Amino acid sequence: MISFKKQLLLSMIYTFILVLLFQSTALSCTTLIVTPGATIDGSMLVAHSDDNHLIDQRIIYVPAMDHQEGELRPVYCSAAAIDEFPQYASFFYPRINATDRGPGYNTPGFPQSIPLGYIPQVAHTYAYFDGSYGIMNENQLMFGECTDGAKVQLDPKPEKLIFYSSELSRVALERCKTAREAVELMGKLIDEYGYYGTGETLPVADPKEAWVMEMAPSPDETGGLWVAKKVPDGEIFVAANQFRIREIDPDDPDILFSSNLFEIAEKHGWWKAADGHLDWLKTVSLGEYNHPYYSLRRVWRLFSMVAPSREFSPWVEDGFTRDYPFSIQPDQKLSVRDVMMLMRDHYEGTEFDLTKGIAAGPFGNPSRCYGPNDGQGDVGNPNRELLGAWERPISVFYCGYSTICQGKADLPDPIGGILWVGLDKPSETLFIPFFAGVQSLPLSFSQVDTAQFSRDSAWWAFNFVSNWANLNYKAMRADIALMQDKYELKMLELLPVVQKTALEIYQSNPDLAREYLTNYSTQNAEFLVKEWWNFADQLIVRYDDGMFSEPKKMAQQVGYPQEWLDLTDWSQGPITYKKRN
């Protein structure tokens, strides 16, 4: 029997190999904000795809807590920042193992997380949903996230550089009710306690107001650099692994920034006053992340889908293009279901359609499995030779989970806030709602180990269906779409009824309303996960051995499309007894 220590060592070696192979895909996400004036029902929407199969896929509920005067809050290292840090017991799984974060983060059999430092604790912290990054709290404060290339990338330093964006977002969710309050707190923490890791974009919103905060390590290796910009109501913001804030006007009330930004930029030759307004993107980064169009293609795609009248071009001069504004007005207002569909995109119907061409195989599979022969690597090495690169879609095969946070100002926070969770790849998942006022999450969502298949895990249900669809993507994607329509549309139809009932209870007994919302969210989620496992079993039979089966018509031969056969040597097969020339 292999000892725990040996298992842990083997796991670390395996993970290290994966990081070497896939370092450019391990930390890359797509995120967007849809402000109330741009939505059909006046909701604030913040979406995020956590595109990282290496990292802990658990969705954790962190309860509200009361703390003693003089108590300190530990700040833990994050493997999502750059890599695993065994010296701080910071691993891809579990991301945190600490009893001070509630029962969800108590993972037996693993070492306890070691703090990089401490900050003063507050008397009361709010409940929130947590993933690789903080997601949403009980006050309808919500986050998105994407990793960006930066000129400087630093390792954590205890007591000196202790914050990465993940812990910043968690502290904000623990202590804040509004987006501006969260931005100001995170900026203060960066200034005082230091920032390490990669460049980061954090969309942060409440039901009324949305901000985008971007941050990067400082070349002085102390403190950090950050800026934040308010998203105008009625507009949509998109980011995809590249900084999106440009000019920093010190007189603009809708822009905030670190007090040392101009000083540090000038000191290191990144900017000078004669240049005019400091361009944040050009100042702290080398442009686009990974390879040309890795980031900008997704920005173009989302903008072109929500505002086709703008006729944005997918082709730009370079990674510092100004062709795509910070935010835009959509041609038509969006619903939460519209955002779900945006997150499922593979450039269908465009010249970049990943369901077309020889690489998609005979059944139009949009997944492109990356390896050592692909164009990879951060923009930190712009002179590397690129021999080829796949288009990077919004819905990518290595997505671990995606979230859509929905906030409504006209309802009490526990009822108006909804977290829609889609486990695994957005295009093949089901978005499942949890109200901000719930007091727990189903165990199947918070107990996930991607190193061990389990039918007790909700994540594995959706991951299995997504992987099984690779056998015949075109056919199974149609089956999946029918299931998504069936359940997502039904949930959207029922939610106003649930909210109305909860509101009636809340007016006389807020605690009972939270209990009602918890029971509804849990029972609904458990039902849907069970349905997805049943669906998975049906797909196994229906598409067994490359054929199609249904009751009384089993093992129907499907074969390959003629247009794909024409690309192969099929026509040169043994159709005569003559020797092939």
Coordinates of C-alpha atoms in Angstrom, one line a residue:
M1 CA 0.0 0.0 0.0
I2 CA 1.4 3.4 -1.0
S3 CA 1.9 5.8 2.0
F4 CA 0.2 9.2 2.1
K5 CA 3.6 10.9 1.8
K6 CA 4.5 8.9 -1.3
Q7 CA 1.0 9.6 -2.8
L8 CA 1.5 13.3 -2.2
L9 CA 5.0 13.2 -3.7
L10 CA 3.8 11.4 -6.9
S11 CA 0.9 13.9 -7.2
M12 CA 3.3 16.8 -6.9
I13 CA 5.6 15.3 -9.6
Y14 CA 2.6 14.7 -11.9
T15 CA 1.3 18.2 -11.4
F16 CA 4.8 19.7 -12.1
I17 CA 4.9 17.9 -15.4
L18 CA 1.5 19.1 -16.3
V19 CA 2.4 22.7 -15.5
L20 CA 5.4 22.5 -17.7
L21 CA 3.3 21.3 -20.6
F22 CA 0.3 23.5 -20.1
Q23 CA 1.5 26.5 -18.2
S24 CA -0.2 28.9 -20.8
T25 CA -3.5 27.2 -20.4
A26 CA -3.5 26.6 -16.7
L27 CA -4.4 30.1 -15.6
S28 CA -6.7 31.7 -18.3
C29 CA -10.3 32.7 -18.0
T30 CA -13.0 34.8 -19.7
T31 CA -15.0 37.3 -17.6
L32 CA -17.7 39.9 -18.3
I33 CA -20.1 42.4 -16.6
V34 CA -23.6 43.2 -17.8
T35 CA -24.8 46.3 -16.0
P36 CA -28.5 46.7 -14.9
G37 CA -29.2 49.2 -17.8
A38 CA -28.1 46.5 -20.2
T39 CA -30.3 43.7 -18.9
I40 CA -33.9 42.9 -19.6
D41 CA -34.9 42.7 -15.9
G42 CA -32.5 45.3 -14.4
S43 CA -30.2 42.6 -12.9
M44 CA -26.5 43.1 -12.5
L45 CA -24.7 40.1 -14.1
V46 CA -21.0 39.1 -13.6
A47 CA -19.8 36.0 -15.4
H48 CA -16.5 34.1 -15.1
S49 CA -15.2 30.9 -16.6
D50 CA -12.5 29.4 -14.3
D51 CA -10.4 27.7 -17.1
N52 CA -8.1 25.5 -15.1
H53 CA -8.4 21.8 -14.8
L54 CA -5.4 21.5 -12.5
I55 CA -7.0 23.4 -9.6
D56 CA -9.5 22.5 -6.9
Q57 CA -13.0 22.5 -8.5
R58 CA -15.0 22.7 -5.2
I59 CA -17.6 25.4 -4.7
I60 CA -17.4 26.1 -1.0
Y61 CA -19.9 27.9 1.2
V62 CA -18.0 30.0 3.8
P63 CA -20.4 30.9 6.7
A64 CA -20.7 34.3 8.4
M65 CA -18.6 34.4 11.5
D66 CA -18.1 36.5 14.6
H67 CA -14.6 37.2 15.9
Q68 CA -13.0 38.3 19.1
E69 CA -11.4 41.7 19.5
G70 CA -7.7 41.6 18.7
E71 CA -8.1 38.5 16.6
L72 CA -6.0 38.2 13.4
R73 CA -7.0 36.9 10.0
P74 CA -4.6 34.5 8.3
V75 CA -3.7 35.3 4.6
Y76 CA -3.0 32.1 2.8
C77 CA -0.8 31.5 -0.3
S78 CA -2.6 30.7 -3.6
A79 CA -1.5 28.0 -6.1
A80 CA -3.7 29.8 -8.6
A81 CA -1.1 32.7 -8.6
I82 CA 1.7 30.9 -10.3
D83 CA 2.2 27.3 -9.1
E84 CA 2.1 25.2 -6.0
F85 CA 4.1 26.3 -3.0
P86 CA 4.6 23.2 -0.8
Q87 CA 6.5 25.3 1.8
Y88 CA 3.2 27.1 2.6
A89 CA 1.2 23.9 2.0
S90 CA -0.4 25.6 -0.9
F91 CA -1.5 23.1 -3.5
F92 CA -3.8 22.9 -6.5
Y93 CA -5.9 20.6 -4.4
P94 CA -6.9 21.4 -1.8
R95 CA -6.5 25.2 -2.4
I96 CA -7.0 25.9 1.3
N97 CA -7.0 23.6 4.2
A98 CA -7.9 25.6 7.3
T99 CA -10.6 25.4 9.9
D100 CA -10.9 29.2 10.3
R101 CA -12.7 29.2 6.9
G102 CA -15.5 27.0 8.1
P103 CA -16.2 23.3 7.7
G104 CA -16.0 23.4 3.9
Y105 CA -12.3 24.0 4.0
N106 CA -11.5 21.3 6.5
T107 CA -9.9 18.6 4.3
P108 CA -8.7 15.6 6.4
G109 CA -5.5 13.9 5.2
F110 CA -3.8 17.0 3.9
P111 CA -1.4 19.4 5.7
Q112 CA -2.9 22.6 7.1
S113 CA -2.3 25.8 5.0
I114 CA 0.5 28.0 6.3
P115 CA -0.3 31.7 6.4
L116 CA 2.0 34.2 4.5
G117 CA 1.0 36.7 7.1
Y118 CA -1.9 38.2 9.1
I119 CA -4.2 41.2 9.0
P120 CA -6.4 42.6 11.8
Q121 CA -9.7 40.7 11.9
V122 CA -13.1 42.5 12.0
A123 CA -15.9 41.7 14.5
H124 CA -18.2 40.1 11.9
T125 CA -17.5 38.6 8.5
Y126 CA -20.2 37.9 5.8
A127 CA -21.1 34.5 4.3
Y128 CA -19.9 33.9 0.8
F129 CA -19.5 31.4 -2.0
D130 CA -15.8 30.6 -2.8
G131 CA -13.9 28.9 -5.6
S132 CA -10.4 29.5 -7.0
Y133 CA -11.4 33.1 -6.3
G134 CA -14.1 34.6 -4.2
I135 CA -17.5 34.5 -6.0
M136 CA -20.4 36.2 -4.3
N137 CA -21.5 37.1 -0.7
E138 CA -24.8 37.3 1.1
N139 CA -25.0 41.1 0.3
Q140 CA -25.0 40.5 -3.4
L141 CA -21.4 41.6 -3.8
M142 CA -20.0 39.6 -6.8
F143 CA -16.7 38.9 -8.5
G144 CA -15.4 37.7 -11.8
E145 CA -11.7 37.1 -12.7
C146 CA -9.1 36.6 -15.4
T147 CA -5.3 36.2 -15.3
D148 CA -3.2 38.7 -17.3
G149 CA 0.4 38.8 -18.5
A150 CA 2.5 41.4 -16.7
K151 CA 6.1 42.7 -17.0
V152 CA 6.8 41.6 -13.4
Q153 CA 5.8 38.3 -11.9
L154 CA 6.8 37.7 -8.2
D155 CA 6.7 34.8 -5.8
P156 CA 5.0 35.4 -2.4
K157 CA 7.2 36.7 0.4
P158 CA 5.9 36.1 4.0
E159 CA 5.1 39.4 5.8
K160 CA 6.2 41.4 2.7
L161 CA 4.1 40.2 -0.4
I162 CA 1.2 38.3 1.1
F163 CA -1.8 39.0 -1.2
Y164 CA -2.9 37.5 -4.5
S165 CA -6.2 38.4 -6.1
S166 CA -7.9 35.3 -4.7
E167 CA -7.3 36.2 -1.1
L168 CA -8.1 39.9 -1.9
S169 CA -11.5 38.9 -3.3
R170 CA -12.2 36.8 -0.2
V171 CA -11.4 39.5 2.3
A172 CA -13.6 41.9 0.3
L173 CA -16.5 39.4 0.3
E174 CA -16.0 38.9 4.1
R175 CA -16.1 42.6 4.8
C176 CA -17.9 44.6 2.1
K177 CA -21.4 45.3 0.8
T178 CA -20.7 47.5 -2.3
A179 CA -18.3 47.3 -5.2
R180 CA -16.6 50.6 -4.6
E181 CA -16.1 49.7 -0.9
A182 CA -14.5 46.4 -2.1
V183 CA -12.2 48.1 -4.6
E184 CA -11.0 50.6 -2.0
L185 CA -10.4 47.9 0.6
M186 CA -8.4 45.7 -1.9
G187 CA -6.3 48.6 -3.0
K188 CA -5.5 49.5 0.6
L189 CA -4.5 45.9 1.3
I190 CA -2.2 45.8 -1.8
D191 CA -0.5 49.1 -0.7
E192 CA 0.0 47.9 2.9
Y193 CA 0.7 44.2 2.6
G194 CA 2.1 43.7 -0.9
Y195 CA 1.0 41.8 -4.0
Y196 CA 2.6 38.8 -5.7
G197 CA 1.8 36.5 -8.6
T198 CA 0.5 37.4 -12.1
G199 CA -1.4 40.3 -13.5
E200 CA -5.1 40.1 -12.7
T201 CA -8.4 41.6 -13.7
L202 CA -11.2 41.4 -11.1
P203 CA -14.7 42.6 -12.1
V204 CA -16.5 43.5 -8.9
A205 CA -20.1 44.6 -8.7
D206 CA -23.1 45.1 -6.5
P207 CA -26.7 45.3 -7.7
K208 CA -26.3 49.0 -8.6
E209 CA -22.7 49.6 -9.6
A210 CA -19.8 47.7 -11.3
W211 CA -16.1 48.3 -11.3
V212 CA -13.1 46.6 -12.9
M213 CA -10.0 46.4 -10.8
E214 CA -6.7 45.4 -12.3
M215 CA -3.4 44.7 -10.5
A216 CA 0.2 43.8 -11.1
P217 CA 3.2 43.2 -8.9
S218 CA 5.6 46.1 -8.4
P219 CA 9.2 45.9 -9.8
D220 CA 10.2 47.4 -6.4
E221 CA 9.0 44.1 -4.9
T222 CA 7.0 45.9 -2.3
G223 CA 3.4 47.0 -2.3
G224 CA 1.9 46.6 -5.7
L225 CA 0.3 48.4 -8.7
W226 CA -3.4 48.7 -9.2
V227 CA -6.1 50.6 -11.0
A228 CA -9.9 50.5 -11.1
K229 CA -12.5 51.9 -13.4
K230 CA -16.3 52.1 -13.1
V231 CA -18.4 50.5 -15.9
P232 CA -21.0 52.9 -17.1
D233 CA -24.6 51.7 -16.5
G234 CA -26.2 50.3 -19.7
E235 CA -22.9 48.9 -20.9
I236 CA -21.1 45.6 -21.0
F237 CA -17.5 44.9 -20.1
V238 CA -15.4 42.0 -21.3
A239 CA -11.9 40.7 -20.4
A240 CA -10.0 37.6 -21.5
N241 CA -6.5 37.4 -20.1
Q242 CA -5.4 40.9 -21.0
F243 CA -5.6 44.2 -19.1
R244 CA -8.5 46.2 -20.4
I245 CA -8.0 49.6 -18.6
R246 CA -6.0 52.1 -20.6
E247 CA -5.6 55.9 -19.8
I248 CA -5.5 56.9 -16.2
D249 CA -6.8 60.4 -15.7
P250 CA -6.2 61.5 -12.1
D251 CA -9.1 63.9 -12.3
D252 CA -11.7 61.2 -13.4
P253 CA -13.9 60.4 -10.4
D254 CA -14.7 57.0 -12.0
I255 CA -11.0 55.9 -11.9
L256 CA -9.1 54.9 -8.8
F257 CA -5.4 53.8 -8.6
S258 CA -2.5 53.1 -6.3
S259 CA -0.8 56.3 -5.0
N260 CA 2.6 55.1 -6.2
L261 CA 1.6 54.1 -9.7
F262 CA 3.1 57.1 -11.5
E263 CA 6.2 57.2 -9.4
I264 CA 7.0 53.5 -10.0
A265 CA 6.2 53.7 -13.7
E266 CA 8.5 56.7 -14.1
K267 CA 11.3 55.2 -12.0
H268 CA 11.5 52.1 -14.1
G269 CA 11.2 53.8 -17.5
W270 CA 7.7 52.5 -18.2
W271 CA 6.2 56.0 -18.5
K272 CA 7.1 59.6 -18.3
A273 CA 4.9 62.7 -17.8
A274 CA 5.7 64.0 -21.3
D275 CA 3.8 60.9 -22.6
G276 CA 0.5 62.3 -21.4
H277 CA -2.0 60.1 -19.5
L278 CA -0.4 56.9 -18.4
D279 CA -1.6 53.9 -20.4
W280 CA -2.1 51.1 -17.9
L281 CA -2.0 48.3 -20.4
K282 CA 1.2 49.5 -22.0
T283 CA 2.8 50.5 -18.8
V284 CA 2.6 47.2 -16.9
S285 CA 2.3 44.5 -19.6
L286 CA 3.8 43.5 -22.9
G287 CA 0.3 43.3 -24.5
E288 CA -1.6 40.1 -25.2
Y289 CA -1.4 37.0 -23.1
N290 CA 0.1 33.8 -24.6
H291 CA 0.0 34.3 -28.4
P292 CA -1.6 36.8 -30.8
Y293 CA -5.4 36.8 -30.6
Y294 CA -5.4 34.5 -27.6
S295 CA -7.2 37.2 -25.7
L296 CA -8.4 39.7 -28.2
R297 CA -10.4 37.2 -30.3
R298 CA -12.6 36.5 -27.3
V299 CA -13.1 40.2 -26.7
W300 CA -14.0 40.6 -30.3
R301 CA -16.4 37.7 -30.3
L302 CA -18.4 38.8 -27.2
F303 CA -18.6 42.4 -28.4
S304 CA -19.6 41.3 -31.9
M305 CA -22.4 39.0 -30.5
V306 CA -23.9 41.6 -28.2
A307 CA -23.5 44.6 -30.6
P308 CA -23.3 43.3 -34.2
S309 CA -24.3 46.7 -35.4
R310 CA -20.8 48.0 -34.4
E311 CA -19.2 45.6 -37.0
F312 CA -16.1 45.1 -34.9
S313 CA -13.3 43.5 -37.0
P314 CA -11.5 40.4 -35.6
W315 CA -8.3 41.6 -37.1
V316 CA -6.2 44.3 -35.3
E317 CA -2.8 45.9 -35.8
D318 CA -1.2 44.6 -32.5
G319 CA -1.9 43.6 -28.9
F320 CA -2.2 47.2 -27.9
T321 CA -5.1 47.9 -30.2
R322 CA -7.7 50.5 -29.4
D323 CA -10.3 48.9 -31.7
Y324 CA -12.2 47.4 -28.8
P325 CA -13.4 49.9 -26.2
F326 CA -13.4 49.3 -22.4
S327 CA -17.2 48.7 -22.5
I328 CA -20.0 49.0 -25.0
Q329 CA -23.8 49.3 -25.2
P330 CA -25.5 46.1 -26.5
D331 CA -27.8 46.3 -29.5
Q332 CA -30.5 44.6 -27.3
K333 CA -30.8 44.1 -23.6
L334 CA -29.6 40.7 -22.3
S335 CA -31.1 38.1 -20.0
V336 CA -29.2 35.7 -17.7
R337 CA -29.9 33.0 -20.3
D338 CA -28.3 35.1 -23.0
V339 CA -25.2 35.3 -20.9
M340 CA -25.2 31.5 -20.4
M341 CA -25.3 31.1 -24.2
L342 CA -22.5 33.6 -24.7
M343 CA -20.3 31.6 -22.3
R344 CA -20.9 28.4 -24.5
D345 CA -19.4 29.8 -27.7
H346 CA -16.8 28.2 -29.9
Y347 CA -17.0 30.9 -32.7
E348 CA -19.8 29.0 -34.4
G349 CA -20.8 30.6 -37.7
T350 CA -17.6 32.6 -38.0
E351 CA -14.4 32.1 -40.0
F352 CA -12.9 30.8 -36.7
D353 CA -15.6 28.2 -36.1
L354 CA -13.9 25.4 -34.1
T355 CA -16.6 22.9 -35.1
K356 CA -15.5 23.1 -38.7
G357 CA -12.4 21.9 -40.5
I358 CA -10.2 18.8 -40.3
A359 CA -9.1 19.4 -36.8
A360 CA -12.8 19.1 -35.7
G361 CA -12.8 15.5 -36.9
P362 CA -15.8 13.9 -38.5
F363 CA -18.3 15.1 -35.9
G364 CA -17.4 18.7 -35.4
N365 CA -15.6 18.6 -32.1
P366 CA -14.5 22.1 -31.0
S367 CA -12.0 20.9 -28.4
R368 CA -8.3 21.4 -29.2
C369 CA -6.1 19.5 -26.8
Y370 CA -3.0 21.5 -26.2
G371 CA 0.5 20.0 -26.1
P372 CA 4.2 20.8 -26.4
N373 CA 3.9 21.5 -30.2
D374 CA 1.4 24.3 -29.7
G375 CA 2.1 28.0 -29.5
Q376 CA 2.3 28.6 -25.7
G377 CA 4.1 30.7 -23.2
D378 CA 3.5 34.1 -21.6
V379 CA 4.0 37.4 -23.2
G380 CA 7.0 37.7 -20.9
N381 CA 9.0 36.0 -23.7
P382 CA 7.9 37.9 -26.9
N383 CA 10.9 36.6 -28.9
R384 CA 10.0 32.9 -28.6
E385 CA 9.2 31.1 -31.9
L386 CA 5.6 30.3 -32.5
L387 CA 5.1 27.4 -34.9
G388 CA 1.3 27.3 -34.6
A389 CA -1.6 28.0 -32.3
W390 CA -5.2 27.0 -32.0
E391 CA -7.9 29.6 -31.7
R392 CA -8.8 30.1 -28.1
P393 CA -12.7 29.9 -27.6
I394 CA -14.8 31.2 -24.7
S395 CA -15.9 27.7 -23.8
V396 CA -12.7 25.7 -23.6
F397 CA -12.2 22.0 -22.8
Y398 CA -10.1 22.6 -19.7
C399 CA -12.6 24.9 -17.9
G400 CA -13.2 23.7 -14.4
Y401 CA -16.3 25.6 -13.6
S402 CA -18.1 28.8 -14.7
T403 CA -20.3 31.2 -12.7
I404 CA -22.9 33.8 -13.4
C405 CA -23.6 36.1 -10.4
Q406 CA -27.0 37.8 -10.6
G407 CA -27.9 40.7 -8.4
K408 CA -31.2 42.6 -8.1
A409 CA -31.5 45.9 -6.2
D410 CA -35.3 45.7 -5.8
L411 CA -35.2 42.6 -3.6
P412 CA -33.6 41.9 -0.2
D413 CA -30.1 40.5 -0.6
P414 CA -30.8 36.9 0.4
I415 CA -33.5 36.7 -2.3
G416 CA -32.3 39.0 -5.0
G417 CA -28.8 37.5 -5.3
I418 CA -28.4 34.3 -7.3
L419 CA -25.3 32.4 -8.1
W420 CA -25.6 30.3 -11.2
V421 CA -23.0 27.5 -11.2
G422 CA -22.0 25.5 -14.2
L423 CA -19.6 22.7 -13.4
D424 CA -16.9 21.8 -16.0
K425 CA -17.1 23.1 -19.6
P426 CA -19.8 25.8 -20.2
S427 CA -21.0 24.5 -23.5
E428 CA -21.9 21.1 -22.0
T429 CA -22.9 22.1 -18.5
L430 CA -26.1 23.0 -16.8
F431 CA -26.2 26.3 -14.9
I432 CA -27.7 25.6 -11.5
P433 CA -29.0 28.5 -9.2
F434 CA -28.2 29.1 -5.5
F435 CA -29.6 32.0 -3.7
A436 CA -27.3 34.4 -1.9
G437 CA -29.2 33.8 1.3
V438 CA -28.6 30.0 1.5
Q439 CA -26.9 28.6 4.6
S440 CA -25.1 25.7 3.0
L441 CA -24.4 24.0 -0.3
P442 CA -24.9 20.3 -1.3
L443 CA -22.1 18.0 -0.4
S444 CA -21.8 17.0 -4.1
F445 CA -20.7 20.5 -5.0
S446 CA -18.2 21.0 -2.1
Q447 CA -16.6 17.6 -2.1
V448 CA -14.7 17.2 -5.4
D449 CA -11.3 15.6 -6.0
T450 CA -10.5 15.6 -9.8
A451 CA -7.9 12.9 -9.1
Q452 CA -10.5 10.3 -8.2
F453 CA -13.8 9.7 -10.2
S454 CA -16.8 9.6 -8.0
R455 CA -20.5 9.4 -8.6
D456 CA -21.0 11.3 -5.3
S457 CA -19.5 14.4 -7.0
A458 CA -21.6 16.8 -9.1
W459 CA -18.5 17.9 -11.0
W460 CA -17.8 14.5 -12.3
A461 CA -21.4 14.2 -13.7
F462 CA -20.9 17.1 -15.9
N463 CA -17.3 16.4 -16.7
F464 CA -18.3 12.8 -17.8
V465 CA -21.0 14.0 -20.2
S466 CA -18.6 16.6 -21.7
N467 CA -16.0 14.0 -22.3
W468 CA -18.4 11.4 -23.6
A469 CA -19.6 13.9 -26.1
N470 CA -16.2 13.8 -27.7
L471 CA -17.2 10.5 -29.3
N472 CA -19.8 12.1 -31.5
Y473 CA -19.9 15.8 -30.6
K474 CA -22.4 17.0 -33.2
A475 CA -25.0 14.5 -32.2
M476 CA -24.5 14.5 -28.5
R477 CA -24.3 18.3 -28.4
A478 CA -27.8 18.4 -29.8
D479 CA -29.0 16.0 -27.0
I480 CA -27.2 18.2 -24.4
A481 CA -28.8 21.4 -25.7
L482 CA -32.2 19.8 -25.3
M483 CA -31.5 19.0 -21.7
Q484 CA -30.1 22.6 -21.1
D485 CA -33.3 24.1 -22.6
K486 CA -35.5 21.7 -20.6
Y487 CA -34.1 22.5 -17.2
E488 CA -32.6 26.0 -17.5
L489 CA -35.8 27.5 -19.1
K490 CA -37.9 25.7 -16.4
M491 CA -35.8 27.1 -13.6
L492 CA -36.0 30.6 -15.0
E493 CA -39.7 30.2 -15.2
L494 CA -40.0 29.0 -11.6
L495 CA -37.5 31.4 -9.9
P496 CA -39.9 34.4 -9.7
V497 CA -42.4 32.2 -7.9
V498 CA -39.7 31.0 -5.5
Q499 CA -38.6 34.6 -4.9
K500 CA -42.2 35.8 -4.3
T501 CA -42.7 33.1 -1.8
A502 CA -39.4 33.8 -0.1
L503 CA -40.2 37.5 0.1
E504 CA -43.5 36.8 1.8
I505 CA -41.8 34.7 4.4
Y506 CA -38.9 37.2 4.7
Q507 CA -41.1 40.1 5.6
S508 CA -42.1 38.3 8.9
N509 CA -39.2 35.9 9.4
P510 CA -35.9 36.5 7.6
D511 CA -34.3 33.4 9.1
L512 CA -37.1 31.2 7.9
A513 CA -36.8 32.7 4.4
R514 CA -33.1 31.7 4.3
E515 CA -34.0 28.2 5.4
Y516 CA -36.7 28.0 2.6
L517 CA -34.1 29.3 0.0
T518 CA -31.5 26.8 1.3
N519 CA -34.0 23.9 1.0
Y520 CA -35.1 24.9 -2.5
S521 CA -31.6 25.4 -3.8
T522 CA -30.3 22.2 -2.3
Q523 CA -33.2 20.0 -3.4
N524 CA -33.2 21.5 -6.9
A525 CA -29.4 21.0 -7.3
E526 CA -29.5 17.5 -6.1
F527 CA -32.4 16.6 -8.4
L528 CA -30.6 18.1 -11.4
V529 CA -27.3 16.3 -10.7
K530 CA -29.2 13.0 -10.4
E531 CA -30.9 13.8 -13.7
W532 CA -27.5 14.5 -15.3
W533 CA -26.1 11.2 -14.1
N534 CA -29.2 9.5 -15.6
F535 CA -28.6 11.4 -18.8
A536 CA -24.9 10.2 -18.8
D537 CA -26.1 6.6 -18.5
Q538 CA -28.5 7.1 -21.5
L539 CA -25.7 8.6 -23.6
I540 CA -23.5 5.6 -22.9
V541 CA -26.1 3.3 -24.4
R542 CA -27.3 5.6 -27.1
Y543 CA -23.8 6.1 -28.7
D544 CA -22.2 2.8 -27.8
D545 CA -19.4 1.7 -30.1
G546 CA -19.8 4.6 -32.5
M547 CA -23.3 3.6 -33.4
F548 CA -26.7 5.0 -32.4
S549 CA -29.2 3.0 -30.3
E550 CA -32.7 3.6 -29.3
P551 CA -35.5 1.2 -28.1
K552 CA -36.3 -1.4 -30.7
K553 CA -33.7 0.1 -33.1
M554 CA -30.3 -0.8 -31.5
A555 CA -26.9 -0.5 -33.1
Q556 CA -27.8 1.7 -36.0
Q557 CA -24.7 2.4 -38.1
V558 CA -23.9 6.2 -38.3
G559 CA -20.7 6.3 -40.2
Y560 CA -18.9 9.5 -41.2
P561 CA -20.1 12.6 -43.1
Q562 CA -19.1 12.5 -46.8
E563 CA -17.3 15.8 -46.7
W564 CA -15.0 14.4 -44.0
L565 CA -14.5 11.1 -45.8
D566 CA -13.3 13.1 -48.8
L567 CA -10.5 14.5 -46.7
T568 CA -9.2 11.0 -45.8
D569 CA -7.8 8.1 -47.8
W570 CA -11.2 6.4 -47.6
S571 CA -11.7 6.4 -51.4
Q572 CA -8.4 4.6 -51.8
G573 CA -9.4 1.7 -49.6
P574 CA -9.8 -2.0 -50.7
I575 CA -12.6 -1.6 -53.3
T576 CA -10.8 -3.7 -56.0
Y577 CA -8.2 -6.5 -56.0
K578 CA -5.7 -4.4 -57.8
K579 CA -2.6 -3.3 -56.0
R580 CA -2.7 0.4 -55.0
N581 CA -0.3 2.6 -56.9

